[in-house]
Amino acid sequence: MEEAKPTRYRILVTGEILPEGLSLLEAEPDFDVDVKVGLPRQELLRILAPYHALITRSETAIDKELLDAGANLRVIARGGVGLDNVDIDYASLKGVAVMNTPGANTIAAVEHTIGLLLALCRRIPHAHNSLRAGEWQRKKFLGTQLQGKTLGIIGLGRIGSRVATRMKAFEMHVIAYDPYVNVEKAEQLGVPLVEFEQLLRQSDIVTIHAPLTDETFHMISHREINMMKDGAMLINAARGPIVDPEALYHALTRGKLAGAAMDVFEEEPPKDRRLLELDNVVVTPHIGANTVEAQVNVAVQLARQVIAALKHGEYENSVNMPIASREEFLKLRPFLDLAERIGRMQVQTVEGRIQAVSVEYYGEIANYVKPLTVAVLKGLLAPILREKVNYINAPYIADERRIRVSQTRTFEPEDYTNLMRVHVRTDKQKQTVAGTLLGRSIPRIVEIDGYGLDVEPEGRFLIIKNYDRPGVIGKVGTILGNANVNIAEWRLGRLRPNDLALAVVKVDDPVPPEVIRQIEAVEQVVQVVPFEL
Ligand code: NAD
């Protein structure tokens, strides 16, 4: 149910927005723009009702109170990436798009990384300080050259890929580790993708441009530093906790690493100053994004996004999904949840880089193809990306990552009243997972790769592929039992007796990798893949 479009749009600006952005808004003939920078919150709540868009500071809490006060609000936009103090669910419920501007500071971060790299290799800050202190020391500041050296990039996204192209101009040999990046993209950049260990062993300088996730937390610690070349250097302008500061401190003091440069820290500002005070480090206080141009970009991007959202219903960089009405949102919620769970399951269980996703819809849910496909993408992408992947931005991100997305729909129900079947193709395999809602609200996975099953998609699981012979279940059960892992459910799918069978085993406890290896070693077991929902 679409509301009628207003003939004029009222925009309220209470956050700093540079003239480059403001002028774009003011140039729209059907926009009335009021600028009231720094408006106190109470005042904002009082006057908000007639406005369609609010451009605000990141300090302004976007909470129930504010969303209720904005009776006509369609868009709230703010610069930067900070999303703390935004009640995203409530905004979605109210159909208000909340937008930010990730990517506006990419170049700033890229150039700062390169600045750190050069400063470290030529010891520029130290030489500067020495000269200012009245010295004229030339021999002391013997640097290292970049030409001919190997630069290892961890995370070949927006920033990493641009660092790569720029450092190639320095005639560095650039390699990258990124388990999720599209291979074609890396090929186009001319950057060989290597395994993590290979990157560590081969690089003279390692630079990190991955997001902070469970997987990247302390991804550089003692073990990884030990694999690095003696005298290598490390740059971190991504997120502090990706590097274990104890391990780095140790490596820098014992001479394993020649130097490190950091713009980010595990704790900001850092209380433990030991690392900062070492002679072989270059540090800056998280200023990677601070340039005049990045701020202009933020302003221009904000203005463009607000215009596109109000006038054309395009919601790039929206952190939520504006659904036409509360009723529609409530109706779709269980389907969206099912779709997202299927996506989350697939990203954990397929091998390789995702290249294509296609979804078949049967029955009534065929009416909601667009948001549901987006929910599948959200589930597929969210675990591997820095930014908040949501219903609005997921298609943009998939497109940027060159994942081909398609869907078909059939209003006639198949075996279930409603069914969605998701096919994921990677560079290594194909996988199909189908799901339904029992009684319109209870999610079930009913098919994996052609095997019929009935799995409630919540909890920890193992997918076990094995030849269907007597005794396999017993052996697997014993291994899990010995490892103190309790089996909650065992759902078996068979195509034919004695052929390859597929089981989805729900477990109460995490299954350590060595236990998975033990199960894989059981004769007749072909593959074991864990996942968690
Ligand atoms: P992005 O999302 O465009 O790229 C991140 C890349 O990392 C993706 O290609 C992803 O596939 C990859 N990745 C995910 N998990 C990985 C893993 N386990 N190992 C290796 N690669 C992995 O993000 P971006 O805009 O390029 O930002 C990169 C980093 O820079 C982020 O951590 C961001 O927070 C940080 N950043 C810092 C500043 C600053 O002020 N210093 C400014 C902007 C961004």
XYZ file of N, CA and C in Angstrom, residues 236 239-241 243 245-246 248-249 261-278 281-287:
102
model
N 48.205 -1.299 10.043
C 46.785 -1.490 10.350
C 46.070 -0.146 10.392
N 40.807 -1.857 11.638
C 40.219 -1.811 12.974
C 41.219 -2.412 13.953
N 41.381 -1.762 15.101
C 42.399 -2.161 16.062
C 42.395 -3.632 16.438
N 41.248 -4.181 16.851
C 41.256 -5.542 17.400
C 41.621 -6.638 16.396
N 44.461 -6.916 15.154
C 45.824 -7.296 15.533
C 45.887 -7.468 17.057
N 47.599 -6.837 20.191
C 48.645 -5.860 20.505
C 49.823 -6.461 21.284
N 49.543 -7.479 22.100
C 50.629 -8.124 22.866
C 51.611 -8.777 21.902
N 52.086 -8.129 18.788
C 52.787 -7.129 17.978
C 53.908 -6.484 18.795
N 53.587 -6.167 20.029
C 54.594 -5.548 20.903
C 55.808 -6.473 21.035
N 52.873 0.297 11.591
C 52.190 1.589 11.593
C 50.714 1.348 11.829
N 50.155 2.190 12.679
C 48.758 1.973 13.066
C 47.990 3.278 13.160
N 46.771 3.229 12.605
C 45.858 4.357 12.771
C 44.741 3.976 13.742
N 44.676 2.683 14.064
C 43.570 2.172 14.886
C 44.132 1.279 15.985
N 43.399 1.177 17.089
C 43.909 0.480 18.264
C 42.794 -0.343 18.891
N 43.233 -1.347 19.634
C 42.220 -2.200 20.264
C 41.347 -1.355 21.183
N 42.003 -0.438 21.886
C 41.248 0.467 22.744
C 41.563 1.882 22.259
N 40.544 2.696 22.033
C 40.797 4.045 21.521
C 40.154 5.075 22.442
N 40.898 6.067 22.945
C 42.358 6.161 22.831
C 43.049 5.064 23.635
N 44.238 4.639 23.218
C 44.901 3.508 23.883
C 45.385 3.876 25.280
N 45.014 3.056 26.253
C 45.490 3.326 27.627
C 46.888 2.757 27.784
N 47.071 1.555 27.224
C 48.390 0.933 27.293
C 49.264 1.591 26.222
N 50.269 2.344 26.667
C 51.038 3.149 25.713
C 52.343 2.487 25.290
N 52.575 1.249 25.698
C 53.874 0.623 25.424
C 54.164 0.544 23.927
N 53.151 0.138 23.188
C 53.328 -0.020 21.749
C 53.608 1.333 21.080
N 52.887 2.338 21.542
C 53.018 3.673 20.947
C 54.412 4.238 21.127
N 55.042 3.840 22.226
C 56.308 4.470 22.550
C 57.524 3.771 21.945
N 57.304 2.680 21.245
C 58.437 1.989 20.622
C 59.020 2.863 19.506
N 57.707 2.259 15.534
C 56.299 2.363 15.107
C 55.970 3.780 14.668
N 54.956 3.868 13.804
C 54.384 5.155 13.422
C 52.899 5.054 13.767
N 52.407 6.015 14.502
C 50.998 5.927 14.936
C 50.254 7.238 14.676
N 48.968 7.109 14.356
C 48.099 8.283 14.216
C 46.776 7.974 14.920
N 46.097 9.015 15.407
C 44.888 8.790 16.232
C 43.609 8.610 15.409
N 43.505 7.509 14.703
C 42.308 7.181 13.906
C 41.839 8.370 13.054
N 42.761 8.838 12.205
C 42.421 9.985 11.360
C 42.318 9.582 9.885
